[in-house]
Every structure is written in structure tokens, then in C-alpha cells.
XYZ file of C-alpha atoms in Angstrom:
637
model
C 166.668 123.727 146.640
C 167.724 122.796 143.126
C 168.550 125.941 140.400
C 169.817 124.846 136.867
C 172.675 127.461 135.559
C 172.162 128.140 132.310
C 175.580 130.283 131.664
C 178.124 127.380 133.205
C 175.890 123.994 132.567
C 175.920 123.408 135.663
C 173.246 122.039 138.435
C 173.222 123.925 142.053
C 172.080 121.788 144.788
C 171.500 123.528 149.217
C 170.288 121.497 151.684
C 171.117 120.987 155.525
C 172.312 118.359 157.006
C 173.297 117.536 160.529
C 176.286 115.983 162.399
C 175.674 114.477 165.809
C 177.491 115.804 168.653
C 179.383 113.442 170.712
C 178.555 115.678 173.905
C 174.863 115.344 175.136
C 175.296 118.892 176.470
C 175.190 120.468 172.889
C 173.113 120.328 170.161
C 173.934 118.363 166.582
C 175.907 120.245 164.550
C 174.209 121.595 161.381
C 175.685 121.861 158.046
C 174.638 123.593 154.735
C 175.802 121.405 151.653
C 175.716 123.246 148.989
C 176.786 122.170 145.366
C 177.365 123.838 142.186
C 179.975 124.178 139.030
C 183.288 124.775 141.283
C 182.386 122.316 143.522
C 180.716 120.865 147.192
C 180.861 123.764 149.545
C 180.020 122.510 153.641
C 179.532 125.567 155.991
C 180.011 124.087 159.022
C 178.696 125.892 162.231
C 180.965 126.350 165.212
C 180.564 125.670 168.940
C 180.847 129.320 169.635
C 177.605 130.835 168.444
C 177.198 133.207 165.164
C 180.771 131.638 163.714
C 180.834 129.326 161.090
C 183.554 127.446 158.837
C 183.324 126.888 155.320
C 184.923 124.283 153.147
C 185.029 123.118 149.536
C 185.689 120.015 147.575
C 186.606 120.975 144.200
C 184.831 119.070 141.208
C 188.285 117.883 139.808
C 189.178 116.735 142.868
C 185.684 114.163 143.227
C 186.369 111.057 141.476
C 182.992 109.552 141.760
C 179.918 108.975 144.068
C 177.764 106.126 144.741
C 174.165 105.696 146.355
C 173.777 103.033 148.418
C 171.162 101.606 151.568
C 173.366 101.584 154.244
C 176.632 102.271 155.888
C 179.362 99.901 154.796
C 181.267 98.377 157.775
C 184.754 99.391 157.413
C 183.110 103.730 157.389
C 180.958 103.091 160.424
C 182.740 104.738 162.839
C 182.210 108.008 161.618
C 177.834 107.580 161.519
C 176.331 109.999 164.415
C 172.005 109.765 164.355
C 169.785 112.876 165.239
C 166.357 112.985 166.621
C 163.699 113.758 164.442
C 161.471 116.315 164.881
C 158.207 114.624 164.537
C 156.976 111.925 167.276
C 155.217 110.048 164.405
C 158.802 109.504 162.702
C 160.377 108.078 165.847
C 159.465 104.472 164.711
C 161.896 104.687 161.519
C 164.646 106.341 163.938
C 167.547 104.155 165.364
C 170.635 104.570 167.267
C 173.928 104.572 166.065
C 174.986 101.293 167.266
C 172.299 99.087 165.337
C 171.399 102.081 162.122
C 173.820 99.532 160.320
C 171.955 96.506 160.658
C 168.476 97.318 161.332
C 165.948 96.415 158.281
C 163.780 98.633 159.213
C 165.965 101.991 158.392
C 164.445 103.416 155.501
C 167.590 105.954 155.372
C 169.429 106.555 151.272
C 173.421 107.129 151.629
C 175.563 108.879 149.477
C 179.212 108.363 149.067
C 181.197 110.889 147.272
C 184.884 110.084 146.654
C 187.719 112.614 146.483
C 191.224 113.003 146.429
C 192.154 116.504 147.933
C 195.177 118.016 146.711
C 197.370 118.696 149.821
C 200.383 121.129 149.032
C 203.466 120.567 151.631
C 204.137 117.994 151.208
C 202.028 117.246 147.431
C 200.046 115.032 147.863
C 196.398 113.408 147.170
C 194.312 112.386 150.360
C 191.090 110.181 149.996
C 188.623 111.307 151.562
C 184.862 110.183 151.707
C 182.007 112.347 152.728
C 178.814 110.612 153.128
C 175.129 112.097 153.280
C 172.255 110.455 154.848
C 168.840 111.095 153.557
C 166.114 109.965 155.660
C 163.572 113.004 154.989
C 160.620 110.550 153.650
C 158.702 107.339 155.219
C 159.913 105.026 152.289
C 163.364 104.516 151.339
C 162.288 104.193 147.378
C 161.748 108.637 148.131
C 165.187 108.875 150.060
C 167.156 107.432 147.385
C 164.830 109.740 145.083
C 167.199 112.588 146.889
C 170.044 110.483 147.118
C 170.248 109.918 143.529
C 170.121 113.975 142.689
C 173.082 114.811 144.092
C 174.554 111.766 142.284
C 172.991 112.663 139.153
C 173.974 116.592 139.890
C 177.815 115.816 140.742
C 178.077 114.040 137.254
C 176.565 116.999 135.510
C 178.981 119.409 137.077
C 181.921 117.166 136.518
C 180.541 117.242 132.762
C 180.840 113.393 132.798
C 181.013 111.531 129.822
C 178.065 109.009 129.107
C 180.462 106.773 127.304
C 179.589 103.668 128.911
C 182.120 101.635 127.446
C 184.728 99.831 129.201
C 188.193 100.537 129.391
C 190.714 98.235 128.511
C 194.173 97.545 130.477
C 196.766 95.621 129.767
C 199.222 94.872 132.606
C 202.516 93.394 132.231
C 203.295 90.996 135.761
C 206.903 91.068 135.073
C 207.487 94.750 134.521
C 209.136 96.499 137.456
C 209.573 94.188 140.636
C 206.686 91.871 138.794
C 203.790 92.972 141.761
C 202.092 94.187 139.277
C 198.636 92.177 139.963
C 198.557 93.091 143.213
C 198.982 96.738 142.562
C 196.323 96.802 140.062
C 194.170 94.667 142.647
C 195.024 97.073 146.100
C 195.787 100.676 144.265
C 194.030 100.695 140.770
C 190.426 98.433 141.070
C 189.214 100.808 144.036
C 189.399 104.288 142.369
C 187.977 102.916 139.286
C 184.893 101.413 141.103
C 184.609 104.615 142.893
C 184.532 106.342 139.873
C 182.120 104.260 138.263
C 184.044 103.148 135.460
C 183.975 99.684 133.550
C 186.915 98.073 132.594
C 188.454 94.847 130.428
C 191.657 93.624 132.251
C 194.241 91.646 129.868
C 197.235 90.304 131.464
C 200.212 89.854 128.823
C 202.177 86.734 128.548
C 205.261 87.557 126.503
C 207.197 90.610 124.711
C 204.927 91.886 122.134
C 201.672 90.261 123.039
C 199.949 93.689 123.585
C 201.496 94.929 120.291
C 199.899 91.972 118.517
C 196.696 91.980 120.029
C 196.102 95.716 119.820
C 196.925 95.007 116.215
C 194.619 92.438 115.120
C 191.649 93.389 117.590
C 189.105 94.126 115.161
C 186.630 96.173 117.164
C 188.597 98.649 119.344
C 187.326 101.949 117.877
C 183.920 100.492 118.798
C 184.231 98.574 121.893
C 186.477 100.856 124.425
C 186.936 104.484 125.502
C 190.336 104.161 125.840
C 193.156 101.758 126.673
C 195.500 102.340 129.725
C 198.595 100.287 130.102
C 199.494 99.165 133.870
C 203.422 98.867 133.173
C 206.070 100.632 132.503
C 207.372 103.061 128.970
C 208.076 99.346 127.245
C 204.168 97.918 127.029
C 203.007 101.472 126.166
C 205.499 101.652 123.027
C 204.238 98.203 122.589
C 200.403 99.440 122.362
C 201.558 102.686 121.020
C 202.979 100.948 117.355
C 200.267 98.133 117.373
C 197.731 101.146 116.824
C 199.677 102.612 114.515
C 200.145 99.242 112.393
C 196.518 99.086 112.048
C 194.591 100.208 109.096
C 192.371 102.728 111.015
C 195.329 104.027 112.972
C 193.732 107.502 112.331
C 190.764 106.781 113.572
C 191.963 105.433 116.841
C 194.633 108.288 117.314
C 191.837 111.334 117.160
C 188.963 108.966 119.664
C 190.967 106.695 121.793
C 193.298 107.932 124.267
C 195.864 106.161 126.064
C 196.632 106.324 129.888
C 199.345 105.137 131.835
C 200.093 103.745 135.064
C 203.438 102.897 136.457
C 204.174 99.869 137.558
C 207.342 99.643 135.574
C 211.103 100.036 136.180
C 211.191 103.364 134.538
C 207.967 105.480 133.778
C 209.491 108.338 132.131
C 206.053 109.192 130.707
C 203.838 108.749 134.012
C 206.619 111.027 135.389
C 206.290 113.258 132.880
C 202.454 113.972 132.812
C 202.552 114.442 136.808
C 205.751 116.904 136.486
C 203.566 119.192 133.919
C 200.673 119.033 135.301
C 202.069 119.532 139.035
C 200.395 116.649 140.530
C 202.543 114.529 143.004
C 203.886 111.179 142.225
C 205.987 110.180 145.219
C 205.460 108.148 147.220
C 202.391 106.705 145.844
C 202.926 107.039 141.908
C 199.974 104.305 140.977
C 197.529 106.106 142.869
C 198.083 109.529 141.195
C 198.417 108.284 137.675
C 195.206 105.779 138.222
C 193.474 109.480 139.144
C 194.164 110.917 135.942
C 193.149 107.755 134.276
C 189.893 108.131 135.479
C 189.643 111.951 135.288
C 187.732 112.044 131.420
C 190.784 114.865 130.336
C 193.157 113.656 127.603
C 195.649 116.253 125.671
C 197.896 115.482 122.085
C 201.160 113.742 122.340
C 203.780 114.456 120.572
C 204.574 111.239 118.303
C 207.981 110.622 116.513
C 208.367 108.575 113.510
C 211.167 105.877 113.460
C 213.120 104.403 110.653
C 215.916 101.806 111.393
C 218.689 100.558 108.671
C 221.156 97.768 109.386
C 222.434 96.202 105.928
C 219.239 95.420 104.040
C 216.720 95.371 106.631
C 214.373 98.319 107.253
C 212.390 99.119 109.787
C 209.425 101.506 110.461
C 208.414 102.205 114.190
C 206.525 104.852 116.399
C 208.323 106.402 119.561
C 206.969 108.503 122.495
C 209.910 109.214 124.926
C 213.348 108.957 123.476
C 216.291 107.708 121.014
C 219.826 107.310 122.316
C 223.017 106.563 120.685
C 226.172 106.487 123.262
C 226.312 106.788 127.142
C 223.297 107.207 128.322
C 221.887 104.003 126.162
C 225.007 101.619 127.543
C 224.515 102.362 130.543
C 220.651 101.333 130.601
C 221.181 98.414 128.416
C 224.460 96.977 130.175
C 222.969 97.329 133.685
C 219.938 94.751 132.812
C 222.844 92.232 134.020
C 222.375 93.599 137.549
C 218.540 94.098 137.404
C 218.509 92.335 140.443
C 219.806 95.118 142.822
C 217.098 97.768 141.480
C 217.650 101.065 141.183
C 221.563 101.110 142.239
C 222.476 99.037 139.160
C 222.083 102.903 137.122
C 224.300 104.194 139.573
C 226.916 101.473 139.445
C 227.185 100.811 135.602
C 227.354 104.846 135.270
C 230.625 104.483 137.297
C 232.246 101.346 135.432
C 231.244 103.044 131.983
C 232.743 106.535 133.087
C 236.116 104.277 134.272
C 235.630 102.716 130.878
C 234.681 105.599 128.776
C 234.522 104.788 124.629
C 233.763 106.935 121.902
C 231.080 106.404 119.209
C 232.340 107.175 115.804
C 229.477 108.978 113.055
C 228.020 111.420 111.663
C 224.720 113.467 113.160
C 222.573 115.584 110.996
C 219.391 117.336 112.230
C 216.330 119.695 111.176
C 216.324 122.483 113.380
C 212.944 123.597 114.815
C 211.250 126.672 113.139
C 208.724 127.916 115.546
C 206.381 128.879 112.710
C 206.255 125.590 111.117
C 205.803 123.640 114.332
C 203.568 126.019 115.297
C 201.105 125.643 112.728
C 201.550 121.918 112.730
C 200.573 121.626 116.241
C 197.390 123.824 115.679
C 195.860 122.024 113.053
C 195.955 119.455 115.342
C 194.689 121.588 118.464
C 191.949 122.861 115.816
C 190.694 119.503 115.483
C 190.952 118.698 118.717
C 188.838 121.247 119.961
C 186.187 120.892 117.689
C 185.795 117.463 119.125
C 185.505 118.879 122.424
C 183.362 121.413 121.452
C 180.917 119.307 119.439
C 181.018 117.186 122.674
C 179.821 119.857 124.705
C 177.341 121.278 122.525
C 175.614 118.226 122.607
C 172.401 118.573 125.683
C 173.832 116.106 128.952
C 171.009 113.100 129.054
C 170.991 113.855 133.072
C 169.992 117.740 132.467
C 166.775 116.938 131.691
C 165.241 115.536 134.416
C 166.130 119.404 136.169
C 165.032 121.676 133.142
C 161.345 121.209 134.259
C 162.564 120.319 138.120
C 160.001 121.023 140.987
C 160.280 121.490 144.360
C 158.398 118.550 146.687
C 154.988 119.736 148.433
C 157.127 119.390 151.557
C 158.325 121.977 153.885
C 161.837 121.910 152.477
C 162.433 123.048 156.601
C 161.327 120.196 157.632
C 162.860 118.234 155.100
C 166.634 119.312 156.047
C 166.471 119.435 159.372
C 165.694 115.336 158.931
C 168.399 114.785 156.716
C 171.795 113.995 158.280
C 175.375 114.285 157.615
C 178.117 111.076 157.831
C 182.103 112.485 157.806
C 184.147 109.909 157.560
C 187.973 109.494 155.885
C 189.297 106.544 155.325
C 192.511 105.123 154.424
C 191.653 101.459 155.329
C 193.107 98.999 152.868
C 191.084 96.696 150.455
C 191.187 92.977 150.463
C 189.470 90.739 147.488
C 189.209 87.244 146.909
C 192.479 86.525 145.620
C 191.155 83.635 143.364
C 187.932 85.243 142.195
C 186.939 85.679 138.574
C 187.180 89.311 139.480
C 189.889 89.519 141.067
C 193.609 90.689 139.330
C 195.262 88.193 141.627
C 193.621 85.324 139.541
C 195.857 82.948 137.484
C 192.167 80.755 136.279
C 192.476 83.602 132.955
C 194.642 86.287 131.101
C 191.480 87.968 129.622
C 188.236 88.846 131.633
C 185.751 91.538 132.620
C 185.486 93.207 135.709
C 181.750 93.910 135.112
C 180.337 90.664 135.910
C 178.091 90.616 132.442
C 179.876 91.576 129.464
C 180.093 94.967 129.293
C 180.031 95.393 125.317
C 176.324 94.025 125.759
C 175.587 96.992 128.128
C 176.600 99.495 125.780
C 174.215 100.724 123.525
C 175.107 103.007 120.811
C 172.776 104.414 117.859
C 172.901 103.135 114.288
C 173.917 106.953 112.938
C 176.873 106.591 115.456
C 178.108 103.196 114.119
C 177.174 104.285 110.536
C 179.692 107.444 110.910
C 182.469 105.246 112.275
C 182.284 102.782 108.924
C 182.251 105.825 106.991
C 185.377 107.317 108.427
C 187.271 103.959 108.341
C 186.878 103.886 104.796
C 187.874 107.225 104.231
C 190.895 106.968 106.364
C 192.214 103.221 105.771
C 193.567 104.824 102.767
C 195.735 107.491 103.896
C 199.001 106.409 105.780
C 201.348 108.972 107.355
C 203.339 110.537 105.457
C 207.035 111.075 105.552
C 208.522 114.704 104.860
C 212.126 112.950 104.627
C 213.972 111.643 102.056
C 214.452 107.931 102.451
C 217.626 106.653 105.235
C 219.925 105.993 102.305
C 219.257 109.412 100.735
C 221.129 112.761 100.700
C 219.468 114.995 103.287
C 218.243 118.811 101.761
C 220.786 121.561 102.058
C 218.839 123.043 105.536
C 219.743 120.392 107.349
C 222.804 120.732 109.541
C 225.887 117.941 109.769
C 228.458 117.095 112.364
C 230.844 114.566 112.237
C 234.036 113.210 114.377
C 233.314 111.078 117.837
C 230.542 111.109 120.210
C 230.257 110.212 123.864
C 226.623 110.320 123.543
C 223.419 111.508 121.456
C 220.425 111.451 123.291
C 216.896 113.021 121.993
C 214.104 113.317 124.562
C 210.421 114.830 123.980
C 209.330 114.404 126.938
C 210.685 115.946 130.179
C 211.379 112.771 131.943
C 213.651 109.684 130.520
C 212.784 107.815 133.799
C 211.241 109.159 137.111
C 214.639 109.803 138.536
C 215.992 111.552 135.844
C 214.324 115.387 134.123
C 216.387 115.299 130.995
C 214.907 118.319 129.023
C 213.231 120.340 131.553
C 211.621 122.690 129.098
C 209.649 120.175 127.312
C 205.963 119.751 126.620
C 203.749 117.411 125.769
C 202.779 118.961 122.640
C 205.102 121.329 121.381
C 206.364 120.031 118.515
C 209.785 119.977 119.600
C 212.515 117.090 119.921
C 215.683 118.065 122.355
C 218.773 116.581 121.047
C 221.777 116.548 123.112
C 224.995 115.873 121.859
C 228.117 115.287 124.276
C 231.713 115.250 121.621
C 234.764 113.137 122.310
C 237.169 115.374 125.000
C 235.001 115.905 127.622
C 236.462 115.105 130.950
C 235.359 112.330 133.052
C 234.196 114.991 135.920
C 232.248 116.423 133.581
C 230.468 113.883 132.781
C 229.930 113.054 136.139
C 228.725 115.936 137.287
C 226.466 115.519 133.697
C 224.807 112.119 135.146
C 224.393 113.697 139.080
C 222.037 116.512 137.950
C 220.157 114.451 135.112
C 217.772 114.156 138.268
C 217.719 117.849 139.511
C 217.419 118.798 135.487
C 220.486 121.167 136.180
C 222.774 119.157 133.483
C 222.297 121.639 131.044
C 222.360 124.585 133.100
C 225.722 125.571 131.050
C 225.069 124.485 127.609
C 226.130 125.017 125.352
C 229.695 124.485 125.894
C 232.507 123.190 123.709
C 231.520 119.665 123.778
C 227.851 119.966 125.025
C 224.964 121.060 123.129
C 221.580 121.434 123.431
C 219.543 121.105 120.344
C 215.846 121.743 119.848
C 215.036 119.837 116.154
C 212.289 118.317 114.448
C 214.337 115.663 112.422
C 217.915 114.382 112.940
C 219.383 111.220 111.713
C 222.312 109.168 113.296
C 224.903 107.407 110.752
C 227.281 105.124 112.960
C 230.602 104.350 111.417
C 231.471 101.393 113.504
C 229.814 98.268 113.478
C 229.040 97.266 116.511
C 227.359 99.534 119.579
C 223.775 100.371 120.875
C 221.086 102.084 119.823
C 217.710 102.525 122.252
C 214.305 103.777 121.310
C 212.174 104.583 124.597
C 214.358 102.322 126.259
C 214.498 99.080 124.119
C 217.388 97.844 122.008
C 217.487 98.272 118.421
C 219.348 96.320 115.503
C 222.145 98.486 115.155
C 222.804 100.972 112.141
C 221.563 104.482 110.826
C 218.566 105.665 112.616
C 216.450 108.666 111.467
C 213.668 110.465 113.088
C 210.943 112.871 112.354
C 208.694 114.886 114.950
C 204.472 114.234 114.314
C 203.014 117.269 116.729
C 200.224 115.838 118.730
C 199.675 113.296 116.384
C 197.335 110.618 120.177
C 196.033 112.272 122.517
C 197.023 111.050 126.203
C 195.035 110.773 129.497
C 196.094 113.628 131.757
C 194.597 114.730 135.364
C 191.595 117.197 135.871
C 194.163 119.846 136.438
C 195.521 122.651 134.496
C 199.428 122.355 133.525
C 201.725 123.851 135.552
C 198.942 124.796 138.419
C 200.627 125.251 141.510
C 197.419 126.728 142.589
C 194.654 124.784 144.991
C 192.687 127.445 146.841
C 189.698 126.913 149.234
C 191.559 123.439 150.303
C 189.493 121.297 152.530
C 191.997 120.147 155.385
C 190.438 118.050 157.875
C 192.779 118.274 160.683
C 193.370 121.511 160.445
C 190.080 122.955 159.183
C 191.485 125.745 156.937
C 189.320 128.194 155.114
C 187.648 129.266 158.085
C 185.341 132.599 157.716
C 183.565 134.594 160.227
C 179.569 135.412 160.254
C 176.067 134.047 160.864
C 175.165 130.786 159.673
């Protein structure tokens, strides 16, 4: 049975399916699959007669499905066959042990990928659920069927029909430099199952991603959105090569950026999963590769950078963080003993708190008005959702082979009690040909496609389309972003406020997470407007400050702020002035030439790739737990 809903956009599939019973003493088990705009819904009957259970897969929790001719080796185990009704069809009907391998099957499969949210402990668990069609006498009609609820599932998920590729860039030093093979074993698989295309670029030295996103001249045009496979340092690296281009605008509003940690700190990655309640330990590439794949993206929250030492100037973009003082020697010194991990934070923290020294300058800041970031960070939700909506207005291609949709002469009966149900989860691992021209673990190339064919060929968009893109480049190459500060040598207006003496530290942080250990301003969002600027004075004792670094990582630092030399600042603008000559400055973790620093707050100015989820759900009802089989309701089936 197929019903289009006009109210939600959404296609509802029923049909029933059947699971073989291991027990010759009792019947195969049937199922009624049902699917709609919340999600896959399997009533399950019981053993005990008149019970049933019922399950559901939520859409945001599918990633993808596939349609294929047969059951792939490494999911067999899960296949169980059923007797047909008819003694005509017993011809095309095999056993279980040779289904696999038998040319003569005529049966259509259908893998659907998911990734259920489990809640104690979070987490994301694969699972597969595969559906066997074998109603008709030719397999061309089976995958007919098949194809539907592939075609349905991507109308409900309100699936983009961007077809063009992604493109990642993947730094193999960052973190403990494995980051080919975690591309190859936890990345490559979800994006196959979710049917996306991608364009892999391997970098080869600091600042090759910045330069190539730079002078690549047909981004806006050839991707639907980059994700960087590192850590914070290659996406502040892609972050300011799009905003050195001419059509930064352009690229800002349409191309998101995603993230996936394989880096040393992944304050951003943390971030996104801490907001949106979505696990990251213990398998943090998995869950951000989900949301990279999920089609959401929200604004992110952009600072502007300007840097003076002596004559030089310079201009830069920043997502996660400036720091002046402690926090910034501490990461910076420890890269001598990057070869102990993690520990070397822990260790330095303890030498520079035996060791403690005093930055001398002055710090000046803009203190947030709600109104005024407010109405910044509209405009640019405005826009945003007039995107969105213009999106959605527009009629799905799919819909319209179910607008004037049919039912087959067949006894629809008949037709479900043939088809048959595959269960299967599987967490078996994935092995490629390490040496392949597909393959992550190749060292023949630094640039290829994972699509065989070039994918740019398969992509095929209309003349209006590209027309409206030249038009908007040469309406926005002209306009640059503007500054609403006076230049780093000027006086600063009379609203700003001024403090000057010695500083331990000044750290400013917009997002919640500096590094996945540590939740520095727990009340931050991705798109509030807002930069938290912490300032630690000279006089502070050394067991305050220690008990300052222990609960950076609980987010309980700043539980009694303010105090007489901690504060907790929320600003749009600050500048630092050092008066000594010689100490270190860090913007989202890298070094900068030393001097006066200034920075302004750009509300939502890229949008970043998020997971289907809403922020700060804690929520997941109707969970489908396969060991446990929750959900379960009383009734007739």
C-alpha cells in the first residue's frame, strides 16, 4: 500500500514481510513494515498468539539504503527463506544455504543503514535491516518494489538531490598521524552507505589546504560542501582560505563545512556533539562522520582577527579561541613532549604552575548588548531560512513518480505474504585494498575521486542555476567584510571598557569546548553572538589555579566567578596590548607573531555541518533495542 501525505511531504509505505523461524514446529514469523514521515515502524508478532511488538527506526537515525541482487557474504547469517504459497513458484524458491549463490533467485534486497541512538551509555549502534522482495517471476519487477522503499526513505528523509561530491581534506600527521586508515575503516563506509560522493585530498605541508581552498577556482560550483578529516588546525586552515577568496560570501551562505576528528584536539567536533547531545566517546570519528552525512548545517559564529607586531599587520578568521597567558604556554610549551600524548597537558600545567609568570598589558573589551547581537544574528537566521525554505518549496524530483501512483493488478495478499524479511546487525569490520586507486591507504596520489568516473561529469546542473551563481559573484566580489573597529593602533570609543596591571591569563572561547577534554564556557552556542572572555589577574594562588585547570574538563572552573582575580566576560570585541616583548599569543591553537591582538565577533557569519538532531535533545523515544526488544505493546496483529 503506498499513500502520499500531502500535509508533511512525506510518502507512507505497509507491506508484510516474513522472518523464518528457526524451529520447524512454528510458523515464520510475520512482520508489518510500515514507513512514513517519523520513520520505519516493524510490528513484530509474538510466539504467544494475539501479542505483538512494535519498533521504530527514526528517519534521522537512517543514514542511507541501497538495493541490491543478493545477500552480501559478511550479512548472511541472518537470511531465513519461507515457502511460497503457490506450487507454480516453487521453481524460483531456494534454501537458505545456496539463496546466496544460486543464479536462478530472482529475489530484490534492500539494505537500509542506521545508527540507533542508545542512551546509557550514549551511544550510536549500526544496525542493518534488510528486506527481501521476491513477490514477482522476474527480478527486473522485484527491484521495481525494492527501489520504492529506496526512493520513499529519501523522500521522507527530505534528501537533497545535490549530486555533487564532497570534498575532504585529511591531514596524515594530525593527531597520532593514522589518519588514512581512519578515513579508510571509520569514514569511507558510512559515506557509501549513505550514498554520498566524495573528492579525497591528502595535504602535504602546513598551509596546503589554505592555499588550495584559495586558488581553487570552481568550488561554489563543483562541491556541496568541504569536510576536513583533522583536527581545529586544518579547519582554521580551510576556514581563512575561503575567506581570502573573492567570493568568500558566496561560499559562506552555500557551502558548509564539516568536521571530523582525527586531530590532537577537536575542540569544535567536541563542541557540535556536546550541543547537540550526541555521543563522542569512545568512537568520536564515527559520530562526527554521521553528522557529516546527515544534509543539516547551522551558522557559526566567526571572529575577525587582526595581529600587530612592529610594522607588520595581519588579518585572519578564527572559530574556537584566542589566548594570551597560561592556558596558551601551556599548549604551546608541551609540543616538546608531543610524544607522550595526552599527559604532556597535564605535566607542563604542573611545571608552569611551579613556574608561574605574569603577563604585563592592558585588556579592553566591547561588552555584549543582547539587542544588538540579537538582531545581528537574525538577519543572518532570516537569510538562512529563506534558503531553507525556498529549498523546500521547491516539488522533490522522486514525488512524482507517487502523485499518480497505482496499486499492481495483484492481490496485494498474495503479494506480502511472498515477500520476506532479512534482520541482520553487523559490526564486522571493513577491509580494502590498501594500494587501490580507491583506497585512502594509497601513497600512488594526494588528489583522487572515490567515484570511479569523475564525479563533476555526473553532475548536471541547469544553465539558469549556473547563470545565478555568475550573477551573484559579481555582485558580491565587491563587498568585503567590514570592520566596526577602529584600526589596532587607534583609540578605542568611550563604551569600551579598560583594565590594566598583570595577567596570569586571558583566554576568549566561542565555542564550548577548547579541546575534547576540556568545556571552557559551558554556556556557549554555536550562534549566539557571544565571545566569553576570561581574565585570571596577578595574585591568585597557585591552588587556585589548580583547582582552575582540574575542572576546565567538568566545566565547573567558573562555578565561582566572578571573584577578585577571576572574571567571566561575555563581549563582542576586546583587544589585548602586551607591554613586554616577548610571550605567546594562540589563535585556535596556533602560534601567533607576538604583539597587540584585537578581535571582533561576526554572528553566524558559515554555516557548519551538524547531526539530524535537535540541540540539546536528550530525548529518543520509541528506541529500537535489539537485545532487549523495548517498546513492546499489547493487541492483535
Amino acid at each position: 500500500m503506498t499513500v502520499y501525505n500531502e500535509n508533511n511531504r512525506s510518502i507512507e509505505l505497509m507491506e508484510n514481510f516474513y522472518v523464518n523461524n528457526k524451529s520447524k514446529k512454528k510458523h515464520n514469523l510475520k512482520i508489518q513494515v510500515k514507513l512514513n514521515g517519523t520513520g520505519i515502524y516493524l510490528r513484530h508478532e509474538t510466539t504467544e498468539g494475539g501479542h505483538f511488538t512494535e519498533q521504530l527506526i527514526r528517519l534521522e537515525d537512517i543514514v542511507g539504503s541501497n538495493c541490491d541482487n543478493r545477500i552480501r557474504k559478511r550479512l548472511r547469517g541472518g537470511l531465513g527463506s519461507c515457502k511460497r504459497d503457490r506450487d507454480d513458484d516453487e521453481a524460483h524458491h531456494h534454501s537458505e544455504n545456496n539463496t546466496d549463490n544460486d543464479p536462478k533467485d530472482l529475489s530484490a534486497y534492500l539494505y537500509i543503514f542506521a545508527y540507533i541512538r542508545k542512551e546509557k551509555p550514549l551511544k550510536r549502534e549500526r544496525v542493518v535491516r534488510i528486506l527481501r522482495f521476491r513477490s514477482f517471476v522476474s527480478f527486473e519487477e522485484n527491484l521495481k518494489c525494492a527501489e520504492r522503499w529506496h526512493n520513499a526513505i529519501k523522500v521522507n528523509k527530505q534528501a537533497s538531490d545535490d549530486r555533487r561530491p564532497l570534498l575532504i581534506l585529511l591531514n596524515p600527521k594530525s593527531g597520532s598521524g593514522k589518519g588514512r586508515h581512519l578515513f579508510q575503516n571509520e569514514v569511507a563506509p558510512i559515506l557509501k552507505e549513505a550514498e554520498i560522493q566524495y573528492e579525497f585530498i591528502v595535504t602535504t605541508h602546513a598551509n596546503y589546504a589554505r592555499d588550495y581552498i584559495r586558488q581553487r577556482k570552481d568550488i561554489a560550483e563543483s562541491y556541496s560542501g568541504i569536510v576536513v578529516a583533522s583536527g581545529d588546525g586544518l579547519f582554521f586552515e580551510v576556514l581563512n582560505g575561503i575567506m581570502e577568496r573573492l567570493d568568500w560570501r558566496l561560499l559562506t551562505h552555500h557551502l558548509p563545512l564539516g568536521i571530523i576528528p582525527c586531530g590532537s584536539g577537536n575542540g569544535l567536533a567536541k563542541t557540535i556533539a556536546h550541543l547537540y547531545n550526541e555521543p563522542f566517546e569512545p568512537k568520536p570519528i564515527l559520530n562526527a562522520a554521521l553528522a557529516c552525512v546527515s544534509g543539516k548545517n547551522t551558522p557559526l559564529d566567526i571572529v575577525r582577527i587582526e595581529l600587530a607586531n612592529g610594522d607588520k599587520y595581519l588579518e585572519m578568521y578564527s572559530f574556537l579561541s584566542v589566548g594570551w597567558g597560561l592556558i596558551a604556554d601551556i599548549d604551546i610549551e608541551s609540543e616538546k613532549l608531543r610524544s607522550i600524548g595526552a599527559q604532556r597537558f597535564t605535566l607542563w600545567s604542573i611545571h608552569r604552575l611551579l613556574h608561574l609568570r605574569a603577563c604585563k598589558g592592558k585588556v579592553s573589551y566591547l561588552p555584549w548588548r543582547q539587542n544588538e547581537s540579537t538582531a545581528k544574528t537574525k538577519t543572518e537566521d532570516i537569510s538562512t531560512d529563506q534558503a531553507v525554505n525556498e529549498e523546500v518549496k521547491a516539488p522533490h524530483p522522486i514525488l512524482k513518480h507517487y502523485h499518480d501512483f497505482q496499486e499492481e493488478e495483484n492481490d496485494p495478499e498474495t503479494i506480502l505474504e511472498n515477500n520476506e524479511f532479512v534482520d541482520i546487525i553487523s559490526h564486522s569490520s571493513r577491509k580494502y585494498n590498501g594500494d587501490s586507486w580507491q583506497s585512502a591507504e594509497s601513497r600512488r596520489t594526494a588528489y583522487y575521486s572515490l567515484a570511479g568516473q569523475s564525479t563533476r561529469s555526473q553532475r548536471s546542473i541547469t544553465a539558469s542555476v549556473l547563470s545565478k551563481i555568475e550573477a551573484a559573484n559579481t555582485e558580491l566580489e565587491a563587498k568585503t567584510l567590514q570592520s566596526h573597529l577602529p584600526p589596532l593602533k587607534s583609540p578605542l570609543p568611550v563604551d569600551w571598557n579598560t583594565e590594566e596591571g598583570e595577567f596570569i591569563m586571558v583566554h576568549a572561547a566561542y565555542t564550548t569546548h577548547l579541546a575534547a577534554d576540556c568545556l571552557f564556557a559551558p554556556e556557549s552556542k554555536l550562534n549566539d553572538g557571544i565571545i566569553y572572555l576570561v581574565i585570571i589577574r596577578a595574585g591568585i594562588s597557585r591552588v587556585q589555579l589548580l583547582n582552575f585547570l582540574l575542572n576546565m574538563s567538568s566545566g565547573t572552573h567558573l562555578d565561582e566567578a566572578p571573584t577578585s582575580h577571576v572574571q567571566v566576560l561575555r563581549v563582542t570585541a576586546f583587544r589585548i596590548e602586551p607591554h613586554n616583548s616577548d610571550g605567546i599569543i594562540t589563535v585556535d591553537g596556533e602560534r601567533m607573531e607576538y604583539g597587540s591582538i584585537q578581535a571582533e565577533m561576526f554572528p553566524g557569519l558559515i554555516k557548519v555541518m551538524v547531526p539530524n538532531t535537535s540541540v540539546n535533545n536528550a530525548e529518543c523515544i520509541d528506541e529500537y533495542d535489539q537485545n532487549k526488544g523495548t517498546g513492546e505493546v499489547n493487541g492483535n496483529p
